[in-house]
Each structure stands twice: as structure tokens, then as C-alpha cells.
Coordinates of C-alpha atoms in Angstrom, one line a residue:
X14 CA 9.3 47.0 11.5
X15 CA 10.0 43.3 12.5
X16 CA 10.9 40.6 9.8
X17 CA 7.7 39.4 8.4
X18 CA 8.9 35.7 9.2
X19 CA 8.5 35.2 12.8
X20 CA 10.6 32.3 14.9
X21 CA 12.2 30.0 13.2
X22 CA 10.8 30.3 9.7
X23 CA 13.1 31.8 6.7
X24 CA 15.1 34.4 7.4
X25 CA 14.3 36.4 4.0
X26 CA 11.2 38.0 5.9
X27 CA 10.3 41.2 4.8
X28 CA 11.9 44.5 6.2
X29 CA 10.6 47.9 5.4
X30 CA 13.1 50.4 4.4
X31 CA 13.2 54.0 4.1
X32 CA 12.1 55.6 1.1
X33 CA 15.2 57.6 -0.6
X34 CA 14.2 61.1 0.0
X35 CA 12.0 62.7 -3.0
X36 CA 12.9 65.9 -4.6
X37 CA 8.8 66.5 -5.1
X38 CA 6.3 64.4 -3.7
X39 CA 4.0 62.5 -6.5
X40 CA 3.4 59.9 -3.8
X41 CA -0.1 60.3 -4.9
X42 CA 0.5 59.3 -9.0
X43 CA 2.6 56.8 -8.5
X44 CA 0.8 52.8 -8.5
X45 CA -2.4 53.6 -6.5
X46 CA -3.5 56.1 -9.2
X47 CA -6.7 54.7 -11.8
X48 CA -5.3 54.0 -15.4
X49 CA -7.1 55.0 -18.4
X50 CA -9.1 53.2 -20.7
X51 CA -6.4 52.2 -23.7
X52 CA -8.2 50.3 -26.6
X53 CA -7.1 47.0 -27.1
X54 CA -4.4 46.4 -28.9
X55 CA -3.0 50.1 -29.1
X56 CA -0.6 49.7 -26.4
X57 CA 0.4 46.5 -24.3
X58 CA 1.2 46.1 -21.0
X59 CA 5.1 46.8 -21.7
X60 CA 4.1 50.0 -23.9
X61 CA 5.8 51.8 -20.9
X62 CA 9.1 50.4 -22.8
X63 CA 8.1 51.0 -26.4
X64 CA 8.7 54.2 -27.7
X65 CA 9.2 54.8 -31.1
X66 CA 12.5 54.2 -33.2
X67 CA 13.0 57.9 -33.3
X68 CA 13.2 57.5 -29.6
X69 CA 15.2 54.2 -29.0
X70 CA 18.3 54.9 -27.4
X71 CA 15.3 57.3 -24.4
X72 CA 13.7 53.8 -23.8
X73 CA 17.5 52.0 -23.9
X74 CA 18.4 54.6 -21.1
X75 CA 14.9 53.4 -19.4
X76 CA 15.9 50.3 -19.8
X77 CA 19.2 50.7 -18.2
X78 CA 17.6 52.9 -15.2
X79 CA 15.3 50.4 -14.6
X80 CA 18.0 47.7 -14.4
X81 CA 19.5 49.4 -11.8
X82 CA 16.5 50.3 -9.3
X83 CA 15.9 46.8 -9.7
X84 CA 19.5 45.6 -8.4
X85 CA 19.2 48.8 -6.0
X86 CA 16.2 47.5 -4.2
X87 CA 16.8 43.9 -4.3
X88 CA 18.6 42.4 -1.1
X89 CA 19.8 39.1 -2.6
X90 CA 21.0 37.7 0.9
X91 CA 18.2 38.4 2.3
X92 CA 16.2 37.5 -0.9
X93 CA 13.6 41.0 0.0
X94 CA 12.3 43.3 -3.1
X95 CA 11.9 46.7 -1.7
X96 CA 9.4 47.8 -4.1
X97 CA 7.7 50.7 -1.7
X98 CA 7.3 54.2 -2.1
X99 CA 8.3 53.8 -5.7
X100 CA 6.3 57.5 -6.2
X101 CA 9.0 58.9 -3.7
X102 CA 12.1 57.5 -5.5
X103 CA 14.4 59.8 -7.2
X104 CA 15.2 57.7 -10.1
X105 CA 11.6 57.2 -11.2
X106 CA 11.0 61.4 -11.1
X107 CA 13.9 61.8 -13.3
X108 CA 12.2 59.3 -15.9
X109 CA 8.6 61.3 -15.7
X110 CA 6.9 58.0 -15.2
X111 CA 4.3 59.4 -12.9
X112 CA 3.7 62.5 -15.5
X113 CA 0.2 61.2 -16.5
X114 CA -1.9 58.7 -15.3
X115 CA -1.5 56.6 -18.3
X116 CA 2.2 56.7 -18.5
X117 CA 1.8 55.7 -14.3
X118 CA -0.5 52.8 -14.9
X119 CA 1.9 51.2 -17.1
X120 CA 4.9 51.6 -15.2
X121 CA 4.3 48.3 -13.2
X122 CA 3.9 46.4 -16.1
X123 CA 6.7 47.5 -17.7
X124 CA 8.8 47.0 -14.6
X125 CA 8.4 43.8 -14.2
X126 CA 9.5 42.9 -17.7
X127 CA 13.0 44.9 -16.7
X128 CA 13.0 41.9 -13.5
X129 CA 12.2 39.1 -15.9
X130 CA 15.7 40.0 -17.4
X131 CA 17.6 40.4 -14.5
X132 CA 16.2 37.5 -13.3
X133 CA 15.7 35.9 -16.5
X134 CA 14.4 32.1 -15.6
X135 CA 11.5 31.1 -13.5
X136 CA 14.0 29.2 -11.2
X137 CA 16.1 32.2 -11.4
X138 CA 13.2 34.3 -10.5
X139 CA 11.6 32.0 -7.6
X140 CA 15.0 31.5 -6.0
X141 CA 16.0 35.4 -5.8
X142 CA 12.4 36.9 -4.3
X143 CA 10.7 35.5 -1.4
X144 CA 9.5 38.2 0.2
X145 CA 7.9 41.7 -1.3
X146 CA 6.9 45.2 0.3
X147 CA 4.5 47.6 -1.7
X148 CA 4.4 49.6 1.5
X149 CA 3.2 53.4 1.0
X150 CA 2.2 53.4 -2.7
X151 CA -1.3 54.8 -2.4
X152 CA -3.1 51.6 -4.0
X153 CA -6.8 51.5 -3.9
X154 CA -6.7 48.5 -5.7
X155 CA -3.7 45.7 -6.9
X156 CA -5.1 45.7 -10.5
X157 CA -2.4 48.1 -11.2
X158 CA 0.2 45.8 -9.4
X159 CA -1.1 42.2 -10.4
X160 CA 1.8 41.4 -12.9
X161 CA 3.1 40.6 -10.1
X162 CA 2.1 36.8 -9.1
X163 CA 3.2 36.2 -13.0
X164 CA 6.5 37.6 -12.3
X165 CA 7.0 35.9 -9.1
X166 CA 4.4 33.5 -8.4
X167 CA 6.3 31.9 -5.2
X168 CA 6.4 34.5 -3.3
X169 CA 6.0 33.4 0.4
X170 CA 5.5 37.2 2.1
X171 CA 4.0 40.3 0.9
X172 CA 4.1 43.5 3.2
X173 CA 0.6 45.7 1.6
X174 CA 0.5 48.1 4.6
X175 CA -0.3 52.0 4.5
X176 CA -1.7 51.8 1.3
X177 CA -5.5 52.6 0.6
X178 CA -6.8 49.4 -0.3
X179 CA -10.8 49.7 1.6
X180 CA -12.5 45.9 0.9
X181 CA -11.5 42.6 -0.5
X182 CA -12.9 43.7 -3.4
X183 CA -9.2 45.7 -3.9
X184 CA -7.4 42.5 -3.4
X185 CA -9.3 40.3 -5.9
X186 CA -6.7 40.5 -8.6
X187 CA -4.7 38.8 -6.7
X188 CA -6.9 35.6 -5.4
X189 CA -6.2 32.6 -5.5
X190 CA -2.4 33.9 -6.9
X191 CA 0.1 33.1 -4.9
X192 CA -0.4 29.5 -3.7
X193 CA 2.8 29.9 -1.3
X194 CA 2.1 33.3 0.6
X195 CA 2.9 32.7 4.2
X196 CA 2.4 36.1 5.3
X197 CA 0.3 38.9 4.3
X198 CA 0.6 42.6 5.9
X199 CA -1.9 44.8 5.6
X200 CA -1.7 47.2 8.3
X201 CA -2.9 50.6 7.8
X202 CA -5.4 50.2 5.5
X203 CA -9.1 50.6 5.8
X204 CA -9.8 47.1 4.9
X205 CA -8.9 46.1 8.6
X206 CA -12.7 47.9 9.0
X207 CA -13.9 44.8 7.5
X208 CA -15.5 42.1 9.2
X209 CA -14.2 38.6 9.6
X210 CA -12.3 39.4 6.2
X211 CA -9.4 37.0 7.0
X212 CA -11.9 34.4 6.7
X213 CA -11.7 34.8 2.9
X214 CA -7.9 35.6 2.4
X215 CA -7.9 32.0 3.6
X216 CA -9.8 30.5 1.7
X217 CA -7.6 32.3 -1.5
X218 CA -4.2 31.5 0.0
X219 CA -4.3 27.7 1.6
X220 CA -0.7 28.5 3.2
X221 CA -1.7 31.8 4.9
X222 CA -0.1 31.2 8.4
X223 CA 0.0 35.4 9.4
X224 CA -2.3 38.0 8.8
X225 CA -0.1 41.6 9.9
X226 CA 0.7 39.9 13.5
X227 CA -2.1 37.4 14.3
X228 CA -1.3 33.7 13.0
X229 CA -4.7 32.7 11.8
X230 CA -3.6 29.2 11.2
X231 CA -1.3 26.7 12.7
X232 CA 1.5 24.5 11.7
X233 CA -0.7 21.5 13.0
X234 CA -3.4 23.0 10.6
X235 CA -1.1 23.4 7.5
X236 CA 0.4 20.0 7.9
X237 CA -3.1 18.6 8.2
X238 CA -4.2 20.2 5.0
X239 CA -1.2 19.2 2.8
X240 CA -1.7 15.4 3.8
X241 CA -5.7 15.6 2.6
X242 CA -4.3 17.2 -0.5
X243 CA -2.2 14.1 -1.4
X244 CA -2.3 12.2 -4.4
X245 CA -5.3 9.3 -3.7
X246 CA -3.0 7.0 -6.1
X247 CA 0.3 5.6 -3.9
X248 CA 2.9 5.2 -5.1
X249 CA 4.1 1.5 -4.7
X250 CA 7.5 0.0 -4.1
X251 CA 8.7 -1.5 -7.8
X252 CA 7.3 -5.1 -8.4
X253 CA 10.6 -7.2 -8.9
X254 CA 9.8 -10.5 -9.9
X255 CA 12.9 -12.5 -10.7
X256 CA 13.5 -15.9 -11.6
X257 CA 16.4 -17.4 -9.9
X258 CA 18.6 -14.3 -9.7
X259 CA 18.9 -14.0 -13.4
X260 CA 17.9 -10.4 -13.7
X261 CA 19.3 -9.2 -10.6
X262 CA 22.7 -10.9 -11.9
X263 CA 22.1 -9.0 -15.3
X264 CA 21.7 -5.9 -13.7
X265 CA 24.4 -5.7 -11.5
X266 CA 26.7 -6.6 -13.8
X267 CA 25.4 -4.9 -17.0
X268 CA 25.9 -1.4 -16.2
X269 CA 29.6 -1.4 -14.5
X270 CA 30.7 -3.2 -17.8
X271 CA 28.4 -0.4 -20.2
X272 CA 30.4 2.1 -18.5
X273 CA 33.6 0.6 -19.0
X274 CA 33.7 -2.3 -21.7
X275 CA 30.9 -2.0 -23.8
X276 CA 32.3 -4.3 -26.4
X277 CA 33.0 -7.1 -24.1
X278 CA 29.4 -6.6 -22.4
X279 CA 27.7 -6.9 -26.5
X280 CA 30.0 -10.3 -26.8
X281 CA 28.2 -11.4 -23.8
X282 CA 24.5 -10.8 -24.0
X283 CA 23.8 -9.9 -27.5
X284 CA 23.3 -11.8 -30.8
X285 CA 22.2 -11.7 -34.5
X286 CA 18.5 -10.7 -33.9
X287 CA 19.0 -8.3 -30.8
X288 CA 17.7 -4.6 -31.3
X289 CA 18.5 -1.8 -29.6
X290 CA 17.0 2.1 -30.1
X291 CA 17.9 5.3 -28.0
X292 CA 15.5 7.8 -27.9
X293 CA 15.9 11.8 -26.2
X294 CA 13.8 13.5 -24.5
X295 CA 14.6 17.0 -24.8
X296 CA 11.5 18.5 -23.0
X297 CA 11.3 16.7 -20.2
X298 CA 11.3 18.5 -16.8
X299 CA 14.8 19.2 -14.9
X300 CA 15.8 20.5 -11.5
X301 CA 17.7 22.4 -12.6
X302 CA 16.4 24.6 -15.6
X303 CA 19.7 26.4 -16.0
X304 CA 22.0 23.9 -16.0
X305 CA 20.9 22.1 -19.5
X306 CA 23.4 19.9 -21.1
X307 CA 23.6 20.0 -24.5
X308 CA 22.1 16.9 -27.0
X309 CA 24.7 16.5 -29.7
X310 CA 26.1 13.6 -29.3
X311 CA 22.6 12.1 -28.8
X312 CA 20.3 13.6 -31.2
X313 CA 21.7 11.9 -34.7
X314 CA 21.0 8.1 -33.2
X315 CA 17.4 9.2 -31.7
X316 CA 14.4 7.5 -32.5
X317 CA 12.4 10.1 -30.7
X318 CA 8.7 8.8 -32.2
X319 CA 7.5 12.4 -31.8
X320 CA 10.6 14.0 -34.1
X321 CA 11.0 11.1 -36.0
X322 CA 7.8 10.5 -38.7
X323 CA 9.1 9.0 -41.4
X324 CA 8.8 5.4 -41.7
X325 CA 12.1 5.3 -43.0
X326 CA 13.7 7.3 -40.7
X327 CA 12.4 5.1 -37.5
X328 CA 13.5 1.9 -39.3
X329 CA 16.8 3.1 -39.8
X330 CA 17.0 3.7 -35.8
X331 CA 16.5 0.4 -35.0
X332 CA 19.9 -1.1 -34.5
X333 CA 20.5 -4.5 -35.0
X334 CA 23.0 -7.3 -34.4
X335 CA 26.2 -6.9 -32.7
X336 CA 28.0 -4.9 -35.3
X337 CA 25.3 -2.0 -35.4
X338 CA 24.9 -2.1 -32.1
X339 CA 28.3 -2.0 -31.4
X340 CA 28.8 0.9 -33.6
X341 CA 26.1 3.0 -32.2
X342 CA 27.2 1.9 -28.3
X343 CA 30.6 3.8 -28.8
X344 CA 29.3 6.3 -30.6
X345 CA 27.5 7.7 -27.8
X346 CA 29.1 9.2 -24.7
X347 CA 30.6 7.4 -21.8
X348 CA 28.6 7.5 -18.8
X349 CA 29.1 6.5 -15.5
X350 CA 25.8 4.4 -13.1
X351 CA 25.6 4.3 -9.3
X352 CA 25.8 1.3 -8.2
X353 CA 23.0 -0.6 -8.0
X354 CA 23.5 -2.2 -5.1
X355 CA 25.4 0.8 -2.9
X356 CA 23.0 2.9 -4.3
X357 CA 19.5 1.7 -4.8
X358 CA 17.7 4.5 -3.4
X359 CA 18.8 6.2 -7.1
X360 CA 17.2 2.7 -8.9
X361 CA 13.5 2.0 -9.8
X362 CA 14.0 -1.6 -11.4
X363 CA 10.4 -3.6 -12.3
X364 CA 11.1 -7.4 -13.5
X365 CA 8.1 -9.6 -14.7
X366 CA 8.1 -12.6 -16.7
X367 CA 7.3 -12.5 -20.8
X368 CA 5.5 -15.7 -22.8
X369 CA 5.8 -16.4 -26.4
X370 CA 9.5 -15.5 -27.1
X371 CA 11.3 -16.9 -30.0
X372 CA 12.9 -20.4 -29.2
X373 CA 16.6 -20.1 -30.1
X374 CA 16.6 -24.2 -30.2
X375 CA 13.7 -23.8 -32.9
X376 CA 11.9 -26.7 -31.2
X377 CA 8.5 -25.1 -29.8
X378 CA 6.0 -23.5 -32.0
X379 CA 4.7 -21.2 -29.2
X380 CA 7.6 -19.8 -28.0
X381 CA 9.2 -19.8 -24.9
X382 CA 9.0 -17.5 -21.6
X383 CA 11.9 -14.7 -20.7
X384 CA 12.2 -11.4 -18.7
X385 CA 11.2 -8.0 -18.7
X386 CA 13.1 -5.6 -16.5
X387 CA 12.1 -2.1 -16.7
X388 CA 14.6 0.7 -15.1
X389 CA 14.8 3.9 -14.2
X390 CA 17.9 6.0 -12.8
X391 CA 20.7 8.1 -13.9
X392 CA 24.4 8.4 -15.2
X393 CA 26.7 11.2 -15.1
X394 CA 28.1 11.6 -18.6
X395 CA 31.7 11.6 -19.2
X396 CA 33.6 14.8 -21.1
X397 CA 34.8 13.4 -23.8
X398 CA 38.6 15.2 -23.9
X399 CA 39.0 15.1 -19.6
X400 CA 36.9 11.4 -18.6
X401 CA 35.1 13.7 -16.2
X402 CA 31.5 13.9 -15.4
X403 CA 30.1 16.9 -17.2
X404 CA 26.4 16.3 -16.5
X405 CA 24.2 14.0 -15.4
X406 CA 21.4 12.7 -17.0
X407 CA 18.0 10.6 -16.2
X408 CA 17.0 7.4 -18.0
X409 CA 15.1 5.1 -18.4
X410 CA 15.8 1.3 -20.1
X411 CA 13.7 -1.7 -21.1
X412 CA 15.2 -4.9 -21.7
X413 CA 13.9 -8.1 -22.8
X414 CA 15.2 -11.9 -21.7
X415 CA 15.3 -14.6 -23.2
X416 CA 17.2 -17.9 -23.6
X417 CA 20.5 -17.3 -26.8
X418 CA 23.1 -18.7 -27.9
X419 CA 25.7 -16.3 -26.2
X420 CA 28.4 -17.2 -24.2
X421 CA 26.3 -16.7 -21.2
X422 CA 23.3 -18.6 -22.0
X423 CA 20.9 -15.7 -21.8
X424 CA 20.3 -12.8 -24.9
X425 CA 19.6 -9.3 -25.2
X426 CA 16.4 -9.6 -27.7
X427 CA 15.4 -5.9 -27.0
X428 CA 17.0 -2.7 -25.6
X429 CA 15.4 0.5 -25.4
X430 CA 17.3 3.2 -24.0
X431 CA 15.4 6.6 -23.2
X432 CA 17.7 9.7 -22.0
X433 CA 16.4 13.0 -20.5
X434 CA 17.6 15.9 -18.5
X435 CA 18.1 15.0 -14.9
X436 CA 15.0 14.9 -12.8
X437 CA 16.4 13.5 -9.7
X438 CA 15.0 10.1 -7.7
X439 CA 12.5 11.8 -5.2
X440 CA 9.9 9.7 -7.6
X441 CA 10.7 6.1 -6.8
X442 CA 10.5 6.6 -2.9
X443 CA 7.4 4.7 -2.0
X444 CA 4.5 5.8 -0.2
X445 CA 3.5 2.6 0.9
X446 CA 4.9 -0.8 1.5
X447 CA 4.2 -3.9 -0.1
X448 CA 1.7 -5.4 1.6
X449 CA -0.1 -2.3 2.9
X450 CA -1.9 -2.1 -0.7
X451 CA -3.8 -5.3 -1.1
X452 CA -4.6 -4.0 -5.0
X453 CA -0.5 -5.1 -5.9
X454 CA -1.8 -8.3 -7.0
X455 CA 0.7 -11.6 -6.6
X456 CA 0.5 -13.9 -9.5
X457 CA 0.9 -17.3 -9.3
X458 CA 4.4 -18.8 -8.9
X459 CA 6.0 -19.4 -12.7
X460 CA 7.5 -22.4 -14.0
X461 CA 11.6 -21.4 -14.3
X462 CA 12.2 -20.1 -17.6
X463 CA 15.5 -19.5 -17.9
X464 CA 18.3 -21.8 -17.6
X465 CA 18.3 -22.4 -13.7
X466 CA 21.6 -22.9 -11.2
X467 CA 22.4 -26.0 -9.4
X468 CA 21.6 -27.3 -6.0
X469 CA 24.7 -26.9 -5.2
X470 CA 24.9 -23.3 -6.5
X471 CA 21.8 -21.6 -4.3
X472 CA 21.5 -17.9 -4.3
X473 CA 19.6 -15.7 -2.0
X474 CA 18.3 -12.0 -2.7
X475 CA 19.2 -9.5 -1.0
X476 CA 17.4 -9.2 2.2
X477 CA 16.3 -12.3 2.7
X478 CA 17.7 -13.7 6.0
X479 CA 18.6 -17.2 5.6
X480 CA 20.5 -19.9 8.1
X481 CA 24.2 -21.3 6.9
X482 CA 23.5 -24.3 5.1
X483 CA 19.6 -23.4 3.9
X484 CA 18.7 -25.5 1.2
X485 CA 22.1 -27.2 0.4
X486 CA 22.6 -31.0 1.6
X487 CA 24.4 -31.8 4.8
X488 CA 24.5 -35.1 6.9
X489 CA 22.0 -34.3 9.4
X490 CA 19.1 -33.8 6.4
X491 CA 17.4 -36.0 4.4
X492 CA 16.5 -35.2 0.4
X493 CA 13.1 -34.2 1.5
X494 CA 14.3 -31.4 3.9
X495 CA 16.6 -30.2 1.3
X496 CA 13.3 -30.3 -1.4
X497 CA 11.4 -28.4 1.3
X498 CA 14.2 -26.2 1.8
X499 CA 14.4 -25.4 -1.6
X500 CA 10.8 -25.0 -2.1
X501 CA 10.5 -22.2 0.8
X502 CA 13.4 -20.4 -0.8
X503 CA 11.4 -20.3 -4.0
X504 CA 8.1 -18.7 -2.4
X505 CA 9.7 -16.1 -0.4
X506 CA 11.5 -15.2 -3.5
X507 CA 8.4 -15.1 -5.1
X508 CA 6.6 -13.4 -2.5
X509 CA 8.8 -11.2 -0.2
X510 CA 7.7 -13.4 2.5
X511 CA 10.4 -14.6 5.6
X512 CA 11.4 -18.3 4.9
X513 CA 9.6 -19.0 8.4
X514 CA 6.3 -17.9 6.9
X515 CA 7.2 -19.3 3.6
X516 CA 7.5 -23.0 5.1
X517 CA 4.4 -22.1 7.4
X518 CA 2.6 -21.6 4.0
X519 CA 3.5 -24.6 2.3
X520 CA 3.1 -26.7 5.6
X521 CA -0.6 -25.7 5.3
X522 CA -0.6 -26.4 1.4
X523 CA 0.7 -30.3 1.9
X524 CA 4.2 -28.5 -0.2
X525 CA 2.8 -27.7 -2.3
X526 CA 4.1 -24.7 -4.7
X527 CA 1.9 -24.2 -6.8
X528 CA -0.8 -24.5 -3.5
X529 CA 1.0 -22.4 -1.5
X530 CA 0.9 -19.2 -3.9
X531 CA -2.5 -19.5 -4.5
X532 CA -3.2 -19.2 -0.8
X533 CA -0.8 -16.3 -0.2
X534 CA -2.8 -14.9 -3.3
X535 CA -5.7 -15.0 -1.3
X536 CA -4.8 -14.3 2.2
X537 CA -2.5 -11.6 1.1
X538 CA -4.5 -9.0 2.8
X539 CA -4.3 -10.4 6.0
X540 CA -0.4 -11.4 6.6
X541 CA 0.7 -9.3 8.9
X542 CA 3.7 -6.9 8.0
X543 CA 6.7 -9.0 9.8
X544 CA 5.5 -11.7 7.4
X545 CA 7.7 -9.5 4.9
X546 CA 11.5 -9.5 4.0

């Protein structure tokens, strides 16, 4: 028999074997007998397993047997469970499994809680099987067999054929199952009698590309069906809404000096009244289930809200001033960022401006404005005896701005660091662009709020194409030029438009700013997508 998988798909198609040959043939009480009625309760699904203690070191030696006809029918290259004929195989007659019918019946059970400790984690599990035969095992039904899609749940190709299963009536254990099954064989078996019954294995299995031989849909139609099945919600490129480079300027240089001179980086951005909390996240999802780093080092400064009840306990997580923070800072493990510049595509970073912040010069009442920059990304943490990476971790980090009295003019007031098992950066790729969702709403154009640089000193963002000489004084310009100059740097700063549609703007808006954002605010719809930088 050809490999289940036709062309180019994977190569761990299905491949039907032959049966080692049985000493006596109880072909016909092995999974396609009919159980008996067991009360609830009186024996479970593994009760194929559970003898009594008298009997323990019979059900270790099943155990063990079982073990092996597991590796012995398991092609791990090929990633194929050969799980046909299993009345014809020699090591199942020895163990009398198909004496009775109820000893029969709860064979499968039991034999798939043997796999799930060979294979013992659902990663484990969904990366060894791919394709499964339960070719030539008399089944009138898959009730006996539907442990199965718990077991292995991915399974992409399932070879049924030359058993006795007569309608879809037999298969109904199994629908709507596995939500990945490419390829279903069910050759030699009345049920190929039955009209038009593809027409409902479809609608159970929305990948089903091959029934037996006959592809009953096409790549065109699968691709098709996964778009409609999208999540309505996009997801949008982060909103980064700086003010004159200060959080971009924070950013780059806060996390090279965290990984190397934390001391030096609290001298320079933190004071008296800054916080700072860490909080782990042991539960959240990984890629990779089985390799979990363990939490030590994390767990005794965590102010994990959902562990941590006591009002006591949370207070005494908040860190403050540079001494505590300090303290706590090298306490934890040394970590190592991407760069956030090299390596942006492993960043999600959201800046917005903040009202109402304490004024460090005490002389407003209200407050005055800062920053928020929220991030998201990863480190590889550092073994602490060899400096190498051990693991890497996901994060995510919330600081807030504002004017201090530090050496560089700017303060920490809040830093909350979350840390979780890796989860990789698949998230943060956008599904759409900036101004292909009119509902990312521009706000109007902020007064600075943070000590600002000099003319002299202009800095671009990244991206943004500018001319030499764009905004600074020269001969050939007059002071207005340079104001206008300076102005168009500011709104396509503000609103990720080219400086040629930036000066267009405020050209219609007499120049000006404030004028200008309110009109990109309401055109925003209708700039056209070279508009953008």
C-alpha cells in the first residue's frame, strides 16, 4: 500500500505492514468485538491494568509487554503507529487479552495509557504520531477504539480499511475529533455502500483533503477556509508615541546597561520615590512544554497578585528607592536582551503620554505629563557559575516617565517587570498596517513634556527619510523655513507620515500644529498608504 500522504506533503504517511504471524487466530476478539455492560464505577477504562495487589508484579510484566509492542510498532522516523491486526500479534495471545470480551474491550483503553508513558507529554505525544493504521481489526464500530483522539488528538492520517465498520453511524465516536486529519482510509469496508457519505466526514474533519484515493478537497479550498476562520480582531502594529526621542533613547540604552551594569543604569534613572515589583508567571503557555526552566531565583521577590494575598506580603514586594531596588536588581539573574534595534522583530514596545505626575520642582498642583512605554520580548538568562545562557525567558515591562532629579533629567517613577516561560514573538507580527485600520485612533499632537533637545541637537526616528541639513539652520534658509522645518519633523513624528506629506498638511493648515493633527485626525482614512514612513 502507498504512503497515505501523496506528493509533496509529509513524508510520515501511513504504510501498512504485515501482521507478525499468529500462533491462533482470535482476529475476530480482538477490538471489533462488543464490550459488556460494566456498572459504573466497578472498573475504569485502565482496569485492563489494575489487578489486584496479590497480582502486581502480572500487571508490572503487562506493563512492561506493553511498553514494548508500543516501541515495536512505532516507526519514529517515519513517525507511523502500526496499531493493525493487534488480534494476530503474538505478544498480545501470550497476555490472554482477547480471552473474554470484557478483558478485549478494555485492552484499548488500557493501551493507550502504556503510550501516554512512553510518550509522556502532549508535545511529546503530537510530535512522535502523525499517522495511524487500525487496518484488519474487525471493528464494527470505533467506540472501542475512541481513546484514541485523547491520546493523540493531532493526528493528520488514519488508515481504517478492512475492518467492518457498515454506516457513519460506526464512526460517530470519533466526529468532530481530530481537527487535523488530512487523510482518512477506509477501503474495504461496507460503509463505501453508503451514499454521498464523504459529504459528512467533511463536515466533521475541516482539513479532510483524501478520502482512501479521491482528494475531496483542494489546497485552494483549505486555504480559503482557514482565512474565513481568522480572528475578526487584527492585530495592529504597536502604537509608539514618543516625544522627542526620549523613550526610544531610554529603551535602547536601558536594557544593554540591565544586562551588564545594573548599578550604574539605577544611578541614572532612578530616585528616592521610584518602585519597582517583579512578578512570575509560572503557568503561562511555552513552546516548548519540556524544556521548563526552573523559578528559584525568581519566586522569593514575586509579587504574583494571584499567590500573593496578604496585604502584607504585596507591600513588602514593592521595592522602593535605589537601595531596595538595587538589592533586589542583583539579586535576580543576569539576563541577556536582543537588541532592540538589530532585532525588533523580537520587541512589541507601546509608548503613550501620562498626565498628572508628581512635579519634582513642587511648583504645579496638577502634576505634570510623562511617558508610558509598555514592552514585550525576551532575555536569555545567564548560568550563574558559567555566564552562559541557560534558558530563555518572555517578559513583559511597564515603565513610567517622568521629569527627576537624576543625573539624566528623566526618572524611573514605576517599573513592573513580569517574567514567564518563553512563548516566542509570532504574537507581535501585525496583521495589518497602520493606516489600513482607520479604528487606531491619532490623538492630537501633545505639548512636549519632557525636557526637550536643542535646535541644534535634532533627532530623527528610525525610518523616517529626511534631507542633510532638515530642520537645522544654514545660509540659504531663513528662521521661518527652519520653524517649518521643524514643525514637519514634529507631525510625521507624531503621525508616521513622510515629511513631504507632513509639510503638505500643515501648508493646508496655515502651520499650524495643532491644525494640522486635527485634520490628519479626520482625513486619516483617506491618506493613501505612501503617505506613511
Amino acid at each position: 500500500m502507498e504512503d497515505i500522504v501523496p506528493h509533496s506533503r509529509s513524508n510520515a504517511g501511513i504504510k501498512k505492514r504485515s501482521p507478525a504471524p499468529a500462533r491462533v487466530d482470535r482476529s475476530n476478539r480482538a477490538l471489533g468485538q462488543k464490550s459488556n455492560n460494566v456498572p459504573p464505577g466497578r472498573h475504569g477504562p485502565k482496569a485492563a491494568l489494575r489487578k489486584a495487589p496479590a497480582q502486581s508484579s502480572d500487571v508490572t510484566d503487562l506493563r512492561a509487554r506493553l511498553r514494548t509492542m508500543v516501541k515495536r510498532r512505532h516507526d519514529p522516523d517515519t513517525k507511523f503507529f502500526d496499531l493493525s491486526s493487534l488480534g494476530k500479534d503474538p505478544e498480545l495471545e501470550n497476555t490472554g487479552m482477547f480471552e473474554t470480551q470484557s478483558r478485549g474491550a478494555k485492552f484499548f483503553p488500557a493501551f493507550m495509557s502504556v503510550c501516554e508513558t512512553v510518550f509522556p507529554t502532549p508535545y511529546k505525544r503530537r510530535e512522535a504520531v502523525v499517522s495511524v493504521s487500525l487496518a484488519g481489526n474487525n471493528l464494527p464500530s470505533v467506540a472501542n477504539v475512541t481513546t484514541l483522539a485523547q491520546t493523540f488528538p493531532h493526528i493528520k492520517n488514519i488508515d481504517l480499511s478492512n475492518n467492518n465498520l457498515g454506516d457513519l453511524k460506526a464512526l460517530e465516536p470519533w466526529s468532530r475529533k481530530f481537527k487535523f486529519l488530512d487523510h482518512l482510509i477506509l477501503t474495504g469496508n461496507p460503509i463505501e455502500t453508503v451514499p454521498d457519505f464523504h459529504l459528512e466526514l467533511m463536515k466533521w474533519y475541516p482539513n479532510l483533503r483524501m478520502i482512501d484515493s479521491v482528494q475531496v478537497r483542494s489546497d485552494e479550498e483549505l486555504s480559503q477556509s482557514h482565512k474565513k476562520k481568522r480572528k475578526s480582531i487584527p492585530v495592529l502594529p504597536p502604537n509608539f508615541r514618543d516625544q522627542d526621542g526620549i523613550a526610544e533613547n531610554f529603551v535602547v540604552q536601558f536594557f544593554p546597561a540591565f544586562d551588564t551594569n545594573r548599578v550604574a543604569l539605577i544611578n541614572h534613572y532612578y530616585g528616592p520615590t521610584s518602585t519597582f515589583s517583579v512578578s512570575v508567571n509560572t503557568h503561562a503557555r511555552a513552546i516548548n512544554k519540556d524544556v521548563l526552566a526552573p523559578w528559584e531565583a525568581w519566586i522569593k521577590k514575586s509579587r504574583n497578585l494571584t499567590k500573593i494575598t496578604s496585604q502584607s506580603g504585596r507591600k513588602s514586594r514593592i521595592f522602593q528607592g535605589v537601595d531596595e531596588i538595587r538589592d533586589t536588581w542583583l539579586s535576580l539573574p543576569g539576563s541577556l536582551h536582543p537588541d532592540p534595534l538589530l532585532e525588533n522583530e523580537k520587541w512589541c514596545i507601546e509608548c503613550h503620554g501620562i498626565p498628572g505626575l508628581p512635579d519634582p520642582t513642587g511648583n504645579s498642583s496638577t502634576g505634570v505629563g510623562g511617558l508610558i512605554i509598555i514592552l514585550h520580548g525576551e532575555f536569555g538568562e545567564l548560568n550563574a557559575t558559567t555566564g552562559q545562557e541557560g534558558c530563555r525567558r518572555s517578559f513583559d515591562r511597564t515603565f513610567i516617565l517622568g521629569p527627576g532629579n537624576t543625573p539624566s533629567g528623566i526618572q524611573v517613577l514605576n517599573d513592573m517587570l513580569a517574567v514567564r516561560a518563553y512563548g516566542g514573538y509570532e504574537a507581535f507580527k501585525p496583521t495589518v498596517s497602520p493606516h489600513q485600520s482607520p479604528r487606531m485612533a491619532t490623538q492630537s499632537l501633545p505639548a512636549p513634556i519632557l525636557p526637550t533637545t536643542t535646535v541644534n541637537n535634532v533627532e530623527f526616528p528610525p525610518g523616517l527619510v529626511a534631507p542633510p541639513g532638515f530642520g537645522l539652520p544654514a545660509a540659504d534658509k531663513t528662521p521661518e523655513r527652519v520653524q517649518q522645518e521643524l514643525l514637519a519633523l514634529e507631525l510625521s513624528k507624531a503621525t508616521r507620515m513622510t515629511l513631504d506629506f507632513s509639510v503638505m498638511c500643515l501648508t493646508e493648515s496655515n502651520w499650524n500644529l495643532q491644525q494640522a493633527g486635527q485634520t490628519f485626525e479626520s482625513n486619516r482614512v483617506n491618506v493613501p498608504p505612501e503617505a506613511f514612513w
